[in-house]
Short mmCIF file of C-alpha atoms in Angstrom, two decimals:
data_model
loop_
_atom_site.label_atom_id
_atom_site.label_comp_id
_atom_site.label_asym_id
_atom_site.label_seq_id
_atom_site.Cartn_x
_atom_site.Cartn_y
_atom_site.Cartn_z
CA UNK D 8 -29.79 -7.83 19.30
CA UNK D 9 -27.05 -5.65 18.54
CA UNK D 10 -23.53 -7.02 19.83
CA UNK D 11 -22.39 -5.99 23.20
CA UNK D 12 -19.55 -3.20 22.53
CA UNK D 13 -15.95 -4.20 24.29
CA UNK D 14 -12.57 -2.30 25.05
CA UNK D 15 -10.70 -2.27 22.32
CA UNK D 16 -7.35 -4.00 23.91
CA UNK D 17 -3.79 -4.48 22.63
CA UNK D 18 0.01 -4.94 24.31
CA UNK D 19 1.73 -1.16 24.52
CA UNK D 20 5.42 -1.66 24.67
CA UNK D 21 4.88 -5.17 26.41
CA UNK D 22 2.12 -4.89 28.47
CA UNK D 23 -1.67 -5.31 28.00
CA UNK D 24 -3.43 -2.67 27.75
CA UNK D 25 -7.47 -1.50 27.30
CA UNK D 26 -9.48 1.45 26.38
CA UNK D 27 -13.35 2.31 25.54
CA UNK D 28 -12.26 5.01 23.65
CA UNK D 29 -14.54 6.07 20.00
CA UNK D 30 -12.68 3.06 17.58
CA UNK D 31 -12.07 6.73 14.94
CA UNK D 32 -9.71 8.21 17.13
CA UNK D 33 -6.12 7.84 15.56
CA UNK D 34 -3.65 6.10 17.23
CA UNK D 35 -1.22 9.27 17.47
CA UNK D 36 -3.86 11.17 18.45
CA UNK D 37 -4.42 8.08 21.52
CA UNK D 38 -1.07 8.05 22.40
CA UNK D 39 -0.69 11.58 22.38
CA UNK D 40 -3.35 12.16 24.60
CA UNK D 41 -5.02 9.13 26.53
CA UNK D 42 -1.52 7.36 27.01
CA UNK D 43 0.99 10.36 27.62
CA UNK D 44 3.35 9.07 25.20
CA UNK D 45 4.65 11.74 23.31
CA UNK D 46 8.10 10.62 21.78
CA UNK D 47 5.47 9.83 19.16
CA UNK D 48 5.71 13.23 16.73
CA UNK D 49 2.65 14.66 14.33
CA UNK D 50 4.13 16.06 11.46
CA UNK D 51 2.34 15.63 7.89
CA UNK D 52 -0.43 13.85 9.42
CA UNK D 53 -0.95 11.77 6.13
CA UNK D 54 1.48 8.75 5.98
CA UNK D 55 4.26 11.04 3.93
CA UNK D 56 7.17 12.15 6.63
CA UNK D 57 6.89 9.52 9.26
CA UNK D 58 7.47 11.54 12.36
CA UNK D 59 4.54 9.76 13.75
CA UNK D 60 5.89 6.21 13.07
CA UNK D 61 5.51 3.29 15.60
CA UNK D 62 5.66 -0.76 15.56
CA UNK D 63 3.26 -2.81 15.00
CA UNK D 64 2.56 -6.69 15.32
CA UNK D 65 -1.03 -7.57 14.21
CA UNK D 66 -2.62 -10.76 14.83
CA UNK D 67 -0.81 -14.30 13.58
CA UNK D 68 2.26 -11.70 12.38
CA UNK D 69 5.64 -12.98 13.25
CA UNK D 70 7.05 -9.56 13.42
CA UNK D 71 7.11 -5.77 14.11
CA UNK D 72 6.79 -3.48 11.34
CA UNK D 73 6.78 0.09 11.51
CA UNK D 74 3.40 2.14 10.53
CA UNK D 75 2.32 5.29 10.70
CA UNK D 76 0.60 6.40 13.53
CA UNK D 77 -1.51 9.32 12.29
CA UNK D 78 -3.63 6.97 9.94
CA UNK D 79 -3.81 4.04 11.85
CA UNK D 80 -7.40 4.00 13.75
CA UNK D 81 -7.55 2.44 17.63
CA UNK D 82 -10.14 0.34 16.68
CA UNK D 83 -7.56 -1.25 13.63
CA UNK D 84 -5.10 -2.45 16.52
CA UNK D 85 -7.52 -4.68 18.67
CA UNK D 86 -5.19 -7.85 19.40
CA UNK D 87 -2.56 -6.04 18.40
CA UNK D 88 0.66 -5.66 19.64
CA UNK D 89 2.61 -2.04 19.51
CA UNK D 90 5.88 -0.76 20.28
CA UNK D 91 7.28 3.18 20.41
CA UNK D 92 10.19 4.31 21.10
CA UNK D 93 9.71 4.63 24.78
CA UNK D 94 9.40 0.72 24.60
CA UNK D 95 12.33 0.82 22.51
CA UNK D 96 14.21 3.05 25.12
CA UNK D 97 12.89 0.35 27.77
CA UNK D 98 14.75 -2.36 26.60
CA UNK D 99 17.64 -4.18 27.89
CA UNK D 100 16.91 -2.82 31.78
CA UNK D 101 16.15 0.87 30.36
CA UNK D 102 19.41 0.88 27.97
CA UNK D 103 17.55 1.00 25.12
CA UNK D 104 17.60 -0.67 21.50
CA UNK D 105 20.88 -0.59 20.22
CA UNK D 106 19.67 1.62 17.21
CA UNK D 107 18.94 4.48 19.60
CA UNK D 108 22.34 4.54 21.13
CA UNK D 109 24.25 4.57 17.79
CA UNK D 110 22.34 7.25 16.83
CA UNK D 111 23.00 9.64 19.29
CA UNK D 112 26.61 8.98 19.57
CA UNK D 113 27.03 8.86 15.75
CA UNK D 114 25.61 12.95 15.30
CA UNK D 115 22.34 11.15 13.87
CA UNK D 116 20.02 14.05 15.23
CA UNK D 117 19.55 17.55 15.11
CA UNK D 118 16.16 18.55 16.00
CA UNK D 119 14.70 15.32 17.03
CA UNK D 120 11.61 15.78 15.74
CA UNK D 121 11.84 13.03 13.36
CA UNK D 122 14.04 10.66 15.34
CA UNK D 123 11.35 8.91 16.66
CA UNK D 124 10.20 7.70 13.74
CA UNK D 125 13.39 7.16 12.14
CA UNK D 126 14.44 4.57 15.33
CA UNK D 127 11.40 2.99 14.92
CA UNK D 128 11.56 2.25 11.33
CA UNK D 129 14.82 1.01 11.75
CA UNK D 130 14.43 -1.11 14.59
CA UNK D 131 11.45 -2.45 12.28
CA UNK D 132 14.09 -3.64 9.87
CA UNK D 133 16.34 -5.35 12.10
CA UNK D 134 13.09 -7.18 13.98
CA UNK D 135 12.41 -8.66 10.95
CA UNK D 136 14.97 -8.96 8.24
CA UNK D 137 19.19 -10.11 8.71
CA UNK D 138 19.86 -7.54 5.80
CA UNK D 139 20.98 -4.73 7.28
CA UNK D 140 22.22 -3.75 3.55
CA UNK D 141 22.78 -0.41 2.15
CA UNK D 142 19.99 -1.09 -0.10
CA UNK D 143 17.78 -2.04 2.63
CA UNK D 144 18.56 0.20 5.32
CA UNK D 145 17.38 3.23 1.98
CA UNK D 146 14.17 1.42 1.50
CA UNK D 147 13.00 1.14 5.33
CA UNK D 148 13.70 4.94 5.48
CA UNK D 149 11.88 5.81 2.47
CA UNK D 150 8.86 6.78 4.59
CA UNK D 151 10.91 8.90 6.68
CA UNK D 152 11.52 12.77 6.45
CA UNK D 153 14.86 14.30 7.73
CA UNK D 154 14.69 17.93 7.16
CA UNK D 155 18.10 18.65 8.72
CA UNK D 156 20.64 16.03 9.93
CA UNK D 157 20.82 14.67 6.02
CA UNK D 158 20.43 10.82 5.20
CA UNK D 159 23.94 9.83 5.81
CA UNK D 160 25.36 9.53 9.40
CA UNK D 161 21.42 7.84 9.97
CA UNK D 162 22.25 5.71 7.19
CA UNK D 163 25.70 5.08 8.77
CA UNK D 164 24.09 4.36 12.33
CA UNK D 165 22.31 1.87 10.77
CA UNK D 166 24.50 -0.33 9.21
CA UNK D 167 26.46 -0.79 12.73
CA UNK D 168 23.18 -1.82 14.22
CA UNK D 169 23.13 -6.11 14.68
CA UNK D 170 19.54 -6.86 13.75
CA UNK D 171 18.05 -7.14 17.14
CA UNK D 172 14.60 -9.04 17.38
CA UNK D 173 11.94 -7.47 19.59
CA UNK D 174 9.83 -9.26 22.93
CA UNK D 175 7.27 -11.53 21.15
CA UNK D 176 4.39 -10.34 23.88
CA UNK D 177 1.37 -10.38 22.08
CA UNK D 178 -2.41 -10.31 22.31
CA UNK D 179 -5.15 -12.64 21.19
CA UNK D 180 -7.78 -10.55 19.33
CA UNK D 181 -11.30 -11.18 20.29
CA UNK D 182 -12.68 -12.57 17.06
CA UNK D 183 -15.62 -11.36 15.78
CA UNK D 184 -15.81 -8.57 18.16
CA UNK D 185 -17.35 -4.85 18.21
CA UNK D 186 -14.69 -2.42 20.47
CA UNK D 187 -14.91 1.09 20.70
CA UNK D 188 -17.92 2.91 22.50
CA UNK D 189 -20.93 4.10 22.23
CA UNK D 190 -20.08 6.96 20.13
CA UNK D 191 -17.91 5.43 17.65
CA UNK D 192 -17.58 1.40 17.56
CA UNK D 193 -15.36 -0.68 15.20
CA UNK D 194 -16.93 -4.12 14.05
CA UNK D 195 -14.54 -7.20 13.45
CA UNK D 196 -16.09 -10.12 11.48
CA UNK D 197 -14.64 -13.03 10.95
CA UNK D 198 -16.87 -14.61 7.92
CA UNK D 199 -18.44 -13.32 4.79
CA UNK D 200 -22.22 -14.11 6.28
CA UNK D 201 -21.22 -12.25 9.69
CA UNK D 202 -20.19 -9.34 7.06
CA UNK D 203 -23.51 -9.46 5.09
CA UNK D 204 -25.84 -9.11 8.47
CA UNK D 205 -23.34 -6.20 9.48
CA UNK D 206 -23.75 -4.18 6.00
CA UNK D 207 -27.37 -5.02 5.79
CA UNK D 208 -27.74 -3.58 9.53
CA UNK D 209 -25.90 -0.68 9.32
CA UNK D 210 -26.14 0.38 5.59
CA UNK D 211 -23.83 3.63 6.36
CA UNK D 212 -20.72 2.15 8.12
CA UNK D 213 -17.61 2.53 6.62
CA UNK D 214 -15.98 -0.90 5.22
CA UNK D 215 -12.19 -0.52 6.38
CA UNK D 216 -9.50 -2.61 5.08
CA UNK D 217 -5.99 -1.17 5.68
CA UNK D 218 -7.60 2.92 5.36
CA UNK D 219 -4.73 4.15 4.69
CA UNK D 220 -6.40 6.50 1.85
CA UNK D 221 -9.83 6.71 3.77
CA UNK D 222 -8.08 7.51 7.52
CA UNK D 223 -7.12 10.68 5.92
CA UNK D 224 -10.42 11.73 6.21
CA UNK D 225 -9.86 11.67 10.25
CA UNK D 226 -6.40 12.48 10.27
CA UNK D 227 -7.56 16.07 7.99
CA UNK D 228 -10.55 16.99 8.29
CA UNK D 229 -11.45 15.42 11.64
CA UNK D 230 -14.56 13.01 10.29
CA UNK D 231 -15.79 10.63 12.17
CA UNK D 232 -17.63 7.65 12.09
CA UNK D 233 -20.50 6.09 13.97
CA UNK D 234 -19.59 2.67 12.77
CA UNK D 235 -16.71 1.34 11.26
CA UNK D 236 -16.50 -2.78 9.88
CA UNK D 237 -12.94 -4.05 9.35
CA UNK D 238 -12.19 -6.66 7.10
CA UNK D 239 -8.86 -7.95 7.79
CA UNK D 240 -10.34 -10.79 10.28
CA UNK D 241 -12.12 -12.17 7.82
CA UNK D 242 -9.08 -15.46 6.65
CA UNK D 243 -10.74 -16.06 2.89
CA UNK D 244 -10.20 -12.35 2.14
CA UNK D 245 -6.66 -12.34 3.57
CA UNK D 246 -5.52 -15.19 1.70
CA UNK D 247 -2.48 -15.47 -0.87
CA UNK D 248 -2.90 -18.72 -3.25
CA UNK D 249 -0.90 -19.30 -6.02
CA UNK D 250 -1.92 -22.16 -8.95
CA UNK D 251 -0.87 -23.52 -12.06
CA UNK D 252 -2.02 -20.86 -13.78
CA UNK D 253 -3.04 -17.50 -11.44
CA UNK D 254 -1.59 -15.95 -8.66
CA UNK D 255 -5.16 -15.29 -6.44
CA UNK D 256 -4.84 -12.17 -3.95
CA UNK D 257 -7.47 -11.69 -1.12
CA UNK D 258 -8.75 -8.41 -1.41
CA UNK D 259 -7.77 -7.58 2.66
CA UNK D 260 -3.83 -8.74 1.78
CA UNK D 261 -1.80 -6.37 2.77
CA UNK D 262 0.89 -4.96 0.38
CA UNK D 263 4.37 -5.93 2.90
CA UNK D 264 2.83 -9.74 2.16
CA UNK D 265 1.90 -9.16 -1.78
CA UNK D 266 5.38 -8.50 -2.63
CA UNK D 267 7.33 -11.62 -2.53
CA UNK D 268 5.02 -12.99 -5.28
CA UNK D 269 5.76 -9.64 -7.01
CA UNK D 270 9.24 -10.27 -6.89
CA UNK D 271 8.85 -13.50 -7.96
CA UNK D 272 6.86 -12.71 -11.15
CA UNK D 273 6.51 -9.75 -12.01
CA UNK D 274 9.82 -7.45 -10.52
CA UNK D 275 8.63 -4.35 -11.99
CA UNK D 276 5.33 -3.77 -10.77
CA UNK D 277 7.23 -4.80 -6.66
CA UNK D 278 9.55 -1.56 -7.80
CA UNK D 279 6.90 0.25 -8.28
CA UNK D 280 4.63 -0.46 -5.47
CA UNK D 281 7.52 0.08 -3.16
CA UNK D 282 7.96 3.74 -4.65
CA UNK D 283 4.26 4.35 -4.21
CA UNK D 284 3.78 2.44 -0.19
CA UNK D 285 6.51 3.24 2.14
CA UNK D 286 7.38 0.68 4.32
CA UNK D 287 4.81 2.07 6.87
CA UNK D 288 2.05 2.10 4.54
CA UNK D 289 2.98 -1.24 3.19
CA UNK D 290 2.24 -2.73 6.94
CA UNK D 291 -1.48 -1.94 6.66
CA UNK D 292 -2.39 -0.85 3.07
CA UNK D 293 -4.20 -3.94 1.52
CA UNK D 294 -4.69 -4.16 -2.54
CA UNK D 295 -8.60 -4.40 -2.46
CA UNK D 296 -8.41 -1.04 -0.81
CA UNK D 297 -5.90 0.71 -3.21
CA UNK D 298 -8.63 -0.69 -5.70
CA UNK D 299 -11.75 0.30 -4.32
CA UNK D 300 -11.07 3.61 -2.78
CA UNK D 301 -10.91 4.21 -7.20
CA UNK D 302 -8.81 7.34 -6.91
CA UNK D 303 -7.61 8.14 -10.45
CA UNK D 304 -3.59 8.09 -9.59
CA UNK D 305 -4.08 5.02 -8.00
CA UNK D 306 -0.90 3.49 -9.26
CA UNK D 307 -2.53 -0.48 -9.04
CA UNK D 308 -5.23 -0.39 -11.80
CA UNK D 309 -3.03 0.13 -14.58
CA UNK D 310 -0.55 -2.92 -13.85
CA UNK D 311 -3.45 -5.32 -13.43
CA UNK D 312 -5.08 -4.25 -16.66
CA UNK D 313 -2.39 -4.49 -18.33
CA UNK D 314 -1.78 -8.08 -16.61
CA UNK D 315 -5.32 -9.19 -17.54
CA UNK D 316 -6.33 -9.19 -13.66
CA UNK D 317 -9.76 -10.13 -12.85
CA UNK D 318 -11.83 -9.46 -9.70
CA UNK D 319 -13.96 -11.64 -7.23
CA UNK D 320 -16.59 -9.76 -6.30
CA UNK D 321 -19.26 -11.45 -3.54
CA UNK D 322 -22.79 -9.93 -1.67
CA UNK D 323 -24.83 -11.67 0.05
CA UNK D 324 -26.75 -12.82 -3.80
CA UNK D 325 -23.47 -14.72 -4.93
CA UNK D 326 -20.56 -14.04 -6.38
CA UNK D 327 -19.16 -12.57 -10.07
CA UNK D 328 -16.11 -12.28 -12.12
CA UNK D 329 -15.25 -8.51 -13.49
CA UNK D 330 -12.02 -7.60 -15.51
CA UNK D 331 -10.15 -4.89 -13.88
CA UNK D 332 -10.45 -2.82 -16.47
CA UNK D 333 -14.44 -2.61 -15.95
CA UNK D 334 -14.73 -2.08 -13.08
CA UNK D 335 -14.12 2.09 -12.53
CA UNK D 336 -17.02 3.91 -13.76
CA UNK D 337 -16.11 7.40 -13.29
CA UNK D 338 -14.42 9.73 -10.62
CA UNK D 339 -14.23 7.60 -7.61
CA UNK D 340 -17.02 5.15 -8.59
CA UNK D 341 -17.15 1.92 -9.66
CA UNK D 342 -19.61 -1.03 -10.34
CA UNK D 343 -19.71 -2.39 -6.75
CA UNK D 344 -23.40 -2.92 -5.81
CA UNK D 345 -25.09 -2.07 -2.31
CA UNK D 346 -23.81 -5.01 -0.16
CA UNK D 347 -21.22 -5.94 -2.69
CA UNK D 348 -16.85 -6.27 -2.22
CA UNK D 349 -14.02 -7.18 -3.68
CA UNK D 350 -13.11 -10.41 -2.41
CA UNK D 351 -9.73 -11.72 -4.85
CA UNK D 352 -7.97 -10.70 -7.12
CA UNK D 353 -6.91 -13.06 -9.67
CA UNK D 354 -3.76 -12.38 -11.98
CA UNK D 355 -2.61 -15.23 -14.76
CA UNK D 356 0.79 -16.08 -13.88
CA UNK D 357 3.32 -15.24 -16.90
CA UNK D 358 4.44 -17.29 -20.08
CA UNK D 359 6.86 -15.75 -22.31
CA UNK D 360 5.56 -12.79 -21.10
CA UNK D 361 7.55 -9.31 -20.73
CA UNK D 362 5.85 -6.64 -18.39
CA UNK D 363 7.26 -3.01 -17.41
CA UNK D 364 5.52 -0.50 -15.51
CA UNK D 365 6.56 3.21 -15.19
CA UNK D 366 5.93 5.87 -12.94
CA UNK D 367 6.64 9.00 -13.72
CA UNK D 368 6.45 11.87 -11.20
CA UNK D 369 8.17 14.65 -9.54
CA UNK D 370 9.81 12.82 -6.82
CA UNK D 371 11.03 9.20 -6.55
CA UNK D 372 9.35 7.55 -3.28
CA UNK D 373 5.76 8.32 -2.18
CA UNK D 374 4.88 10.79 -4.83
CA UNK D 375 1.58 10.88 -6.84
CA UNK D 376 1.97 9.57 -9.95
CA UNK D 377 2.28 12.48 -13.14
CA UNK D 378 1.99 9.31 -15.20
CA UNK D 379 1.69 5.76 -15.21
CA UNK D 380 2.18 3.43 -18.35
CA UNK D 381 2.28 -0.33 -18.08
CA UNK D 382 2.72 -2.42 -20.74
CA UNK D 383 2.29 -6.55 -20.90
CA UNK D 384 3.63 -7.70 -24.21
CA UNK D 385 3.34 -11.74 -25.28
CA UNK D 386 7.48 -12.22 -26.74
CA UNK D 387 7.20 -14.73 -30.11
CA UNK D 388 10.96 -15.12 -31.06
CA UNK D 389 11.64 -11.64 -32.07
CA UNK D 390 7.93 -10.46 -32.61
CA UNK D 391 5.42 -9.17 -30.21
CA UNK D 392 2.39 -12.06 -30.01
CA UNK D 393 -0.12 -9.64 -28.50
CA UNK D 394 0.36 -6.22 -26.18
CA UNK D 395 -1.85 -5.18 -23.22
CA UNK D 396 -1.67 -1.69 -22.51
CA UNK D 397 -2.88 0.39 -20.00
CA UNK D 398 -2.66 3.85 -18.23
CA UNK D 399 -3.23 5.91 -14.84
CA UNK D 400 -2.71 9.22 -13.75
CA UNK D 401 -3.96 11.08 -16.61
CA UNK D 402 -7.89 11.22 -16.34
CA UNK D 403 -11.06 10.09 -14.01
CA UNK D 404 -10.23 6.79 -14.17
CA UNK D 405 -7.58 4.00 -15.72
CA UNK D 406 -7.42 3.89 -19.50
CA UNK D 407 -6.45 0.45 -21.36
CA UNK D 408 -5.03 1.63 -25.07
CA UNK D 409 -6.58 -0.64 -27.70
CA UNK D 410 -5.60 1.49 -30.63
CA UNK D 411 -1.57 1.07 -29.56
CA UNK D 412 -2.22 -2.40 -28.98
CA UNK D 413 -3.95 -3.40 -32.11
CA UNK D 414 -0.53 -1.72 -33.63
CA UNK D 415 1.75 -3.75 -31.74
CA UNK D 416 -0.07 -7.62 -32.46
CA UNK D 417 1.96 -9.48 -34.44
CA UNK D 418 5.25 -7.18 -35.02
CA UNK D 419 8.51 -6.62 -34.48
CA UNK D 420 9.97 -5.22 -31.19
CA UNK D 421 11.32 -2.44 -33.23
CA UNK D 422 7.39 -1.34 -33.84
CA UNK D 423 7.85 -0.06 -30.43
CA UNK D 424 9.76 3.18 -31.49
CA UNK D 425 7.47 3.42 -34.85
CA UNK D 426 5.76 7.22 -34.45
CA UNK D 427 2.83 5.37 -35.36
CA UNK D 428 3.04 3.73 -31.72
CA UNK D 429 3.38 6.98 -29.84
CA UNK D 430 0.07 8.45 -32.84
CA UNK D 431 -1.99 5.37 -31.26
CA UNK D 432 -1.44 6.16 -28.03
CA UNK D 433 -2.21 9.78 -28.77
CA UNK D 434 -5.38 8.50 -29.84
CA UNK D 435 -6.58 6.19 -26.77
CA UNK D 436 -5.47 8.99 -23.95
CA UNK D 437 -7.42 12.64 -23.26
CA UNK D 438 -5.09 14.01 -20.69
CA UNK D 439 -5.99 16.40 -18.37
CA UNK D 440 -4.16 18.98 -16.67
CA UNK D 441 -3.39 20.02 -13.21
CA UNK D 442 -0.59 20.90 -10.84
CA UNK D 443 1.21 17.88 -11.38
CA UNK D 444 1.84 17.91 -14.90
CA UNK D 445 -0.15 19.40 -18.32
CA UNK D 446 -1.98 17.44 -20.36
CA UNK D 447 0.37 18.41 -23.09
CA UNK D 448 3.03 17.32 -20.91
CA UNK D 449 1.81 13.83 -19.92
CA UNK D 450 0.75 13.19 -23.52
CA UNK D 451 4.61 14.08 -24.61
CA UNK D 452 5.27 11.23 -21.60
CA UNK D 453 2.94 8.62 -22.65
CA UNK D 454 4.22 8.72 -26.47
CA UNK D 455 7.83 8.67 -25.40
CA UNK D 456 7.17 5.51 -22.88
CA UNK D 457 7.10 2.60 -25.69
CA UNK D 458 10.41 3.74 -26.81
CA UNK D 459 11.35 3.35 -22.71
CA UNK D 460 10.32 -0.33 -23.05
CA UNK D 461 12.36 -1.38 -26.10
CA UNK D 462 15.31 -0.06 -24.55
CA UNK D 463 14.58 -1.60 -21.35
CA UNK D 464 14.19 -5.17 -22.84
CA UNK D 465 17.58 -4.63 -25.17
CA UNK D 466 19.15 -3.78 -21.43
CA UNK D 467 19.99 -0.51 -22.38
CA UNK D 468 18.13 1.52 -19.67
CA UNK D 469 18.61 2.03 -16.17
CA UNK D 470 16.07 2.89 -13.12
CA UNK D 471 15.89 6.70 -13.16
CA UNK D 472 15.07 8.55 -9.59
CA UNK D 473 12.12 10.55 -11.62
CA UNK D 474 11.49 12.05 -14.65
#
């Protein structure tokens, strides 16, 4: 018997709220339309300028972050709780979050198009964070477009804005539930065997994680599906674990809760993955879904082959181990079977290992990457043990560099700016060409980025915007 479909139900700006709307509508496009709130803007409709950016509090979160709207299905926000700025403006007996205020009186606006947004991202930050820093105030409006006020009397309105912590009103998400209607219904399991009976009965539904690369399909081109299954309610697939000797990622973890361990061990890969996820995108996108959506500039793949990262995949026959770098097969493919997913990803923690990432592309914050070298390399005194290497951005699929690393085992850091390092490289990458860079181009990249790491481990190189 196929389970009984339910409104999908949430808390809007504090109260609860229900609809048995299709689970593929956006949430802009909800709130827009169904809801009548329309401080809520459409602008890129991809995740880039933020015009469209609201709070949100899933499930067993302790906080609101902001996320954008436009890619953000109904169905993902069942148990939910979200805020936008007319909740903001609600506040304090109608006068509003103190954010809102300072902006206005402080010349913040112009247009107003983007404001919206802009209020909401920063009333994310002070929900959740005592750092109303410079540094942080830059980062929570890196998903955020300003076309005409300029950055600075925003930036200025938020660093006189106490961090203010938003009503706690929340719902309890019906576990295991199907919401939506008829026409378009959004499946919620909570275990791996609920998840199996679910794929095996509807062989065409789209597996959702965060979608923050799939949703663009509905944001776009207006596709829509008949069935969608999330994945994030599923705990063993959301879970963070970290050992004696791996750092193990459920596939469904979001990217805002993968980053402290980033931080922790590996700080160069967290700089990068905050250039590629704005803080919006960081709310929902989840690493298993950066991985398996196996887009070519997907800036994840290289860092994990080059940190020796293995996947967990499970189906309903068992379970297997893969290395990251064999699991892309060509142009969007990979070696997941009919019923199979990624469950965990498992990364060996560092010993007396240095790792640098780079990302090279026109712009410095949500930009596709032109190229993307990483490089792992085992420190023996002043020798290199062993180098991983690996590569993104440049063909159908991630490229590890065996050639450059066979050069590098057992030699001196200075082997690093040897042209024979840049003529092995040459030799593991075929390039290809499009509008964001040549393929002589990115090959003139790739051979100059070893020389980037020495420099960078004698402390001689700073963090530059873009190259």
């Amino acid at each position: 018997m196929a389970p009984m479909i339910e409104p999908i139900s949430f808390h809007l700006n504090g109260e609860p709220t229900s609809t048995c709307c299709r689970a593929d509508r956006t949430v802009l496009e909800w709130l827009r339309g169904d809801a009548a709130l329309r401080g809520t803007k459409e602008g890129c409709a991809e995740g880039d300028c933020g015009a469209c950016s609201i709070l949100i509090r899933a499930p067993g979160d302790d906080r609101y972050r902001p996320a954008n709207s436009c890619i953000l299905l109904i169905g993902q926000v069942e148990g939910a709780s979200l805020m936008t700025v007319e909740g903001l403006a609600a506040m304090d007996d109608r006068e509003g979050h103190p954010i809102q205020k300072l902006m206005a009186n402080n010349g913040s606006s112009q247009c107003g198009f983007c404001t919206p947004g802009i209020v909401c991202a920063l009333a994310g930050l002070g929900d959740g964070s005592d750092d109303v820093s410079e540094t942080a105030v830059h980062e929570a409006l890196a998903g955020n477009l300003c076309r005409c006020t300029g950055y600075r009397p925003i930036v200025e309105a938020a660093l006189a804005t106490a961090p203010v912590k938003l009503n706690e009103a929340g719902s309890d998400a019906k576990r295991g539930a199907s919401v939506g209607s008829e026409a378009s219904r959004m499946h919620h399991p909570t275990a791996l065997s609920d998840l199996w009976e679910l794929m095996i009965a509807h062989p065409d539904a789209k597996l959702l994680a965060g979608g923050t690369d799939d949703n663009l399909a509905v944001a776009h081109a207006q596709q829509r599906h008949e069935t969608v299954i999330s994945l994030r309610a599923i705990d063993e697939l959301d879970h963070i674990e970290t050992t004696g000797t791996h750092l193990r990622i459920g596939a469904s973890a979001r990217w805002c809760d993968i980053l402290p361990h980033l931080d922790q061990h590996w700080p160069s890969f967290a700089t990068m993955v905050r250039r590629f996820g704005s803080v919006q995108v960081r709310s929902v996108a989840t690493i298993g879904g950066n991985l398996a959506t196996a887009s070519p500039i997907g800036d994840t793949a290289p860092s994990l082959i080059a940190l020796d990262a293995k996947l967990i995949l499970k189906s309903s026959a068992g379970e297997r181990s893969l290395a990251v770098e064999d699991f892309f097969t060509g142009y969007r493919e990979t070696v997941l079977g009919e019923d199979e997913i990624i469950a965990a990803i498992e990364m060996p923690l560092p010993k007396q290992k240095e790792f640098r990432v780079y990302k090279v592309s026109k712009r410095y914050d949500q930009d596709i990457s032109t190229v993307c070298g990483a490089f792992a390399l085992q420190i023996d005194g002043a020798k290199i043990g062993s180098a991983r290497i690996a590569f993104g951005g440049m063909a159908a699929t991630p490229v590890r560099c065996r050639a450059a690393e066979n050069l590098l085992n057992d030699k001196p850091l200075d082997a690093l700016y040897d042209s024979a390092m840049a003529d092995a490289l040459q030799s593991d990458l075929s390039p290809m060409s499009d509008m964001r860079g040549t393929a002589d181009y990115r090959m003139r990249v790739a051979r100059n980025l070893p020389q980037r790491v020495a420099l960078d481990l004698a402390g001689e190189t700073v963090e530059v915007m873009a190259l």
